[in-house]
XYZ file of C-alpha atoms in Angstrom:
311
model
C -1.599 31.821 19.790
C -0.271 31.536 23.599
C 1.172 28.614 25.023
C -2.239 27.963 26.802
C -3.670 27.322 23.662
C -1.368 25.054 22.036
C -0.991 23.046 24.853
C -5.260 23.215 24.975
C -5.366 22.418 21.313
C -2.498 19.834 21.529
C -4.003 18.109 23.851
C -7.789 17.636 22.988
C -6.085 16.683 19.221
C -3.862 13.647 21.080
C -6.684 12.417 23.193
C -9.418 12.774 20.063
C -6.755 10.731 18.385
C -6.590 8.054 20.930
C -10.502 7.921 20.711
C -9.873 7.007 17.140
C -7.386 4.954 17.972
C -9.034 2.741 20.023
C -11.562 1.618 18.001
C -8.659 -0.304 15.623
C -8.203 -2.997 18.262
C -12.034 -4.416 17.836
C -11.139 -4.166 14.037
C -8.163 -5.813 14.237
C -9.811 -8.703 16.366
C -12.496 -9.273 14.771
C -10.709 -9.625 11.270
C -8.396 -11.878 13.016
C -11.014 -14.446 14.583
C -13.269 -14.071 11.953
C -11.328 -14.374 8.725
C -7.866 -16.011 10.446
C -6.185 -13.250 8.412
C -2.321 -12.932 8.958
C -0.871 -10.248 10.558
C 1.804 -9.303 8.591
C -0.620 -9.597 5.541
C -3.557 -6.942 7.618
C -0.613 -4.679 8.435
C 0.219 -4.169 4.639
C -3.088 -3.654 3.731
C -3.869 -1.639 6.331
C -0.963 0.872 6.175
C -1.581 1.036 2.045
C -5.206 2.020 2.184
C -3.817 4.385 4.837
C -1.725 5.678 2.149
C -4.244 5.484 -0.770
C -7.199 7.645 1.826
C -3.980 10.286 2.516
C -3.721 10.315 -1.509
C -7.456 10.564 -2.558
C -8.021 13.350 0.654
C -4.942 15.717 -0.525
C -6.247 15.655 -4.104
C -9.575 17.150 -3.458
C -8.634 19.238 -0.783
C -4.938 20.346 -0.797
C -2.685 19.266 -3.555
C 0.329 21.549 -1.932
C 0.444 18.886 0.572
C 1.528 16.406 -1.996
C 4.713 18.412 -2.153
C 8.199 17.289 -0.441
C 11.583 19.012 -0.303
C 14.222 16.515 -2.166
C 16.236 16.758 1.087
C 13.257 15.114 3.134
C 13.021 11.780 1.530
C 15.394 9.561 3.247
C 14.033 11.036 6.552
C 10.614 10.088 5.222
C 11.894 6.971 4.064
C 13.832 6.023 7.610
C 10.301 7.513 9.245
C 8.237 4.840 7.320
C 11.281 2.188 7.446
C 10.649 2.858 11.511
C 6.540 2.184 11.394
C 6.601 -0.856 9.286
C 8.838 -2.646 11.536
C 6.985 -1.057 14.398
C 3.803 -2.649 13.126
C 5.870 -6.197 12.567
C 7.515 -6.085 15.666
C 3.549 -5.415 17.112
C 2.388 -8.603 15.281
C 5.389 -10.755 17.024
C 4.868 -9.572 20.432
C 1.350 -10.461 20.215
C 1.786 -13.448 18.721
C 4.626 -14.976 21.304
C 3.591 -12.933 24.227
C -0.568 -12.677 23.513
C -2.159 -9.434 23.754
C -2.262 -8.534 27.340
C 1.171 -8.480 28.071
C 2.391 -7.240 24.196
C 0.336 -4.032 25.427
C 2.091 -3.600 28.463
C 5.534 -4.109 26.919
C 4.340 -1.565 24.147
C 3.298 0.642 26.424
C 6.949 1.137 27.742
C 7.046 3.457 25.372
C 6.181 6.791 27.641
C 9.272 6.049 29.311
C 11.384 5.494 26.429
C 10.236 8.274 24.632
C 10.942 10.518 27.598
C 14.522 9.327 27.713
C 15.221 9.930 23.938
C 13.499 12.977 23.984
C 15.354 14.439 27.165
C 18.686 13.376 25.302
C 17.928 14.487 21.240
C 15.250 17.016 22.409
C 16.693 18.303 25.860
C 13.043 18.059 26.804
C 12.518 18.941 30.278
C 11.796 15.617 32.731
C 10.200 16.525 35.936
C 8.330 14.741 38.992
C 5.279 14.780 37.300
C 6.234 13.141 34.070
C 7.805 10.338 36.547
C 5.298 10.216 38.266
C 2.671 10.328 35.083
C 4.693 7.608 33.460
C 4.091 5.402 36.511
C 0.603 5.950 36.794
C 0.395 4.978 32.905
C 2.029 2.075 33.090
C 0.991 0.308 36.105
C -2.778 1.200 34.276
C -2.077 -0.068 31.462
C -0.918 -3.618 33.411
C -4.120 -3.755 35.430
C -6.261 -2.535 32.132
C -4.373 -5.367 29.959
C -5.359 -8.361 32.221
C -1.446 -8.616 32.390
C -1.695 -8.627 36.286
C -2.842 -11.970 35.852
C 0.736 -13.934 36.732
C -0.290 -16.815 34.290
C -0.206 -14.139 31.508
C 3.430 -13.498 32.066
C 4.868 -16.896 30.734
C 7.257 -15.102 28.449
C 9.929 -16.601 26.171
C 13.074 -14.627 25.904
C 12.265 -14.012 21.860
C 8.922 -12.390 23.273
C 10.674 -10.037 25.641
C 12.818 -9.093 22.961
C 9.929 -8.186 20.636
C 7.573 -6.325 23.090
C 10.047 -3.927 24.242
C 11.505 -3.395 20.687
C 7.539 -2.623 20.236
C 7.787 -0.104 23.115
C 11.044 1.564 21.568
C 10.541 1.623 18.311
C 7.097 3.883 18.910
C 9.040 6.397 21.165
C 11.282 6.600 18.176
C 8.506 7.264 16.102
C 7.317 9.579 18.368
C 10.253 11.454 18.040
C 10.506 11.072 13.875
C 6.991 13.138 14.194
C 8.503 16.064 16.326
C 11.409 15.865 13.649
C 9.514 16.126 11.142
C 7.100 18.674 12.884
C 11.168 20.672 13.700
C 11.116 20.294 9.810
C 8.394 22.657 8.821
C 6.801 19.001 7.296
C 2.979 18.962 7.172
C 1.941 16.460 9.454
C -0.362 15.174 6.649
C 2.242 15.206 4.121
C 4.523 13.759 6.910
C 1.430 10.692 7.134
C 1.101 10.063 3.650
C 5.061 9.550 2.952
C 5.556 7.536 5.828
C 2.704 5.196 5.295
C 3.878 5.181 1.510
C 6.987 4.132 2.941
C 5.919 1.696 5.519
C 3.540 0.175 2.631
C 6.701 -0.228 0.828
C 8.383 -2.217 3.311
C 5.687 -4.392 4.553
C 5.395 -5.432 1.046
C 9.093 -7.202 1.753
C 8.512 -8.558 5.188
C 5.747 -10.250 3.638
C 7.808 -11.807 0.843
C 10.387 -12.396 3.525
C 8.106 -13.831 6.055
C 6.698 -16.468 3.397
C 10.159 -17.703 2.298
C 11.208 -17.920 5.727
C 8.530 -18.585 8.299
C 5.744 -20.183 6.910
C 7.499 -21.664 3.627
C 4.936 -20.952 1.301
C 5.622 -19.101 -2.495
C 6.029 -15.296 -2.072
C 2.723 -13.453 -1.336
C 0.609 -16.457 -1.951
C -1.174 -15.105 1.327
C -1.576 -11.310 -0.068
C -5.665 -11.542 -1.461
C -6.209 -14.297 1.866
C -9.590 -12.531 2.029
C -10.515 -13.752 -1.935
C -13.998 -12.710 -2.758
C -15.358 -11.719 0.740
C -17.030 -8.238 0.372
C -17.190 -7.383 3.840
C -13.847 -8.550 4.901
C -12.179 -6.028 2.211
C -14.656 -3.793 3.342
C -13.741 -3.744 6.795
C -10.327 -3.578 6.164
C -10.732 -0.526 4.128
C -12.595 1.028 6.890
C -9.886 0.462 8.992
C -7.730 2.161 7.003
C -8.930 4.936 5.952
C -11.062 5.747 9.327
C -9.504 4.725 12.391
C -5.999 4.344 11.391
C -6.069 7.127 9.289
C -7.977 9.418 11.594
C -5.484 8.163 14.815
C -2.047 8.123 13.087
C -3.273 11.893 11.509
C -4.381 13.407 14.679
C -1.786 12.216 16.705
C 1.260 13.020 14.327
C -0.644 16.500 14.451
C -0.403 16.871 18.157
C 3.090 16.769 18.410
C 3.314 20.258 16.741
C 1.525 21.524 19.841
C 2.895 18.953 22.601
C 6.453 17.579 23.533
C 6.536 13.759 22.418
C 6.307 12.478 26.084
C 3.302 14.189 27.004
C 1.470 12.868 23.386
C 2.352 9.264 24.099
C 1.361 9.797 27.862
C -2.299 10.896 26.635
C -2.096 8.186 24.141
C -1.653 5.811 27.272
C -5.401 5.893 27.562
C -5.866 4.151 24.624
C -6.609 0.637 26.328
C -9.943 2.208 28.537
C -11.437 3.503 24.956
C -10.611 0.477 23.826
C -12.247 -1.339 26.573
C -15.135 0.707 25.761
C -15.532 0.008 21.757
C -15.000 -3.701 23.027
C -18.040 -3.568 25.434
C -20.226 -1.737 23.338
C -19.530 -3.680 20.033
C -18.496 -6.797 21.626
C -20.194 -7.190 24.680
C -16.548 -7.467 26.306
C -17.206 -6.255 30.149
C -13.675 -4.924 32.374
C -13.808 -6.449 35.842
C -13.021 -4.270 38.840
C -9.003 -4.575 38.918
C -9.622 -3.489 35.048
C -11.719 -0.397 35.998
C -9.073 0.304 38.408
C -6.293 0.460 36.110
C -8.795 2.546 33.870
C -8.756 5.233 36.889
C -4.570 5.200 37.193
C -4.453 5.882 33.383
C -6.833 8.870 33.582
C -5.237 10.018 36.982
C -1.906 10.232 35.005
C -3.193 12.194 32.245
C -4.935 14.477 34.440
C -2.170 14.981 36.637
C 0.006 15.815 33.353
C -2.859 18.521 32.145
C -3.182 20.228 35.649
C 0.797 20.571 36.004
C 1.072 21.651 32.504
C -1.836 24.309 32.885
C 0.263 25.484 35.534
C 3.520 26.118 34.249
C 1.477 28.310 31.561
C 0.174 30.012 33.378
């Protein structure tokens, strides 16, 4: 296959992922408002019916996958260690920072991840990945409501968490090329990491009912009790959107660098936007729409550059 058509396939996989992708946020809301369900608790379950989907799809359609060379594990391990406390440090930003500005500070991540990868992956950094990067994030600002000054009355703790946000996915980002530099399957590479991450989260909740809320350990782990639809919903998002997202994208870094996969993943806050208006009658206002345009200006401008240099 040429170059063309990786970078073709790589990037119609990373922006069907962030399609996917998108539709977690009305998920996650709408578990949040409706059942008041904690966030470390929804991450746990989340990334462990993640896990259990990966399981239940490899043993009806490829058992091989299951398989893992002894001298992956602790980077497996350290790759889920990273997504669990990406998905806690997530839950922190938005609660100290709320959810327009946590997406902005997350969404530092392009930049990040083009730093790390130009120094661990000597990835090449030109004017149109600066330039991309800017487009991105001044989108995503505009797209999050965070251009609203009032939205920006940060603590220091908040700062802290919403760029550790931003980092720790460009590190993840670059775990995935790692592993994809591995010869790891990017499924296989998806269902130990979430295994991992489950793992994890399964501490931070102990950790964060000793600590934070002073409750007994995981007295908050079945919050949702006997509610049909709220476990049912939460296994959706699992094993659909989360599953479908995290899988697609890990899969386009085989065929893209890591910058240019988080760039396309940048768009993630117009589909969202979208899923929000259709589901939740949620309407963007014009400096919204606006932001929507930068975002897909960037990405475009990324695609027609990279067509180029293929050519």
């Amino acid at each position: 296959m040429t170059t063309q058509q990786n970078t073709s396939r790589g990037f119609i996989i990373a922006l069907t992922a962030t399609v996917i992708w998108s539709t977690t946020g009305p998920f996650i809301s709408y578990l949040v408002v409706t059942y008041s369900l904690p966030s470390l608790v929804l991450a746990f379950w989340r990334d462990l019916f993640v896990a259990f989907g990966m399981s239940v799809g490899l043993l009806i359609f490829s058992r091989r996958l299951f398989s893992l060379e002894r001298r992956h594990w602790v980077f497996m391990v350290l790759y889920g260690l990273t997504l669990a406390v990406f998905n806690s440090m997530w839950t922190f930003s938005v609660q100290y920072n709320g959810a327009a500005v946590a997406t902005v500070l997350a969404f530092s991540s392009p930049a990040m991840t083009a730093i790390l990868s130009r120094i661990v992956f000597k990835e090449t950094f030109n004017w149109v990945k600066v330039v991309s990067i800017a487009l991105s994030f001044l989108g995503t600002i505009l797209v999050s409501g965070a251009a609203d000054p009032a939205a920006w009355k940060l603590n220091p703790l908040g700062i802290v968490f919403g760029l550790l946000t931003g980092l720790l996915f460009a590190v993840y980002n670059l775990e995935g090329k790692a592993a994809s530099d591995r010869h790891i399957d990017s499924w296989t590479a998806l269902l130990y990491s979430f295994g991992s991450a489950t793992f994890f989260l399964f501490f931070f909740n102990i950790a964060s009912d000793l600590v934070i809320t002073r409750q007994p350990a995981l007295s908050n782990m079945m919050w949702l009790g006997n509610s049909l639809p709220g476990w049912g919903l939460l296994f959706f998002l699992g094993v659909a959107p989360t599953l479908g997202g995290f899988g697609l994208y890990t899969l386009s870094i085989r065929y893209l660098s890591p910058t240019v996969s988080n760039l396309v993943a940048t768009l993630e806050p117009v589909f969202t936007a979208v899923w929000s208006y259709l589901f939740l009658s949620e309407v963007m206002n014009g400096i919204q729409l606006g932001g929507s345009f930068l975002l897909l200006l960037g990405v475009i401008l990324l695609r027609t550059a990279d067509r180029k240099v293929s050519e």
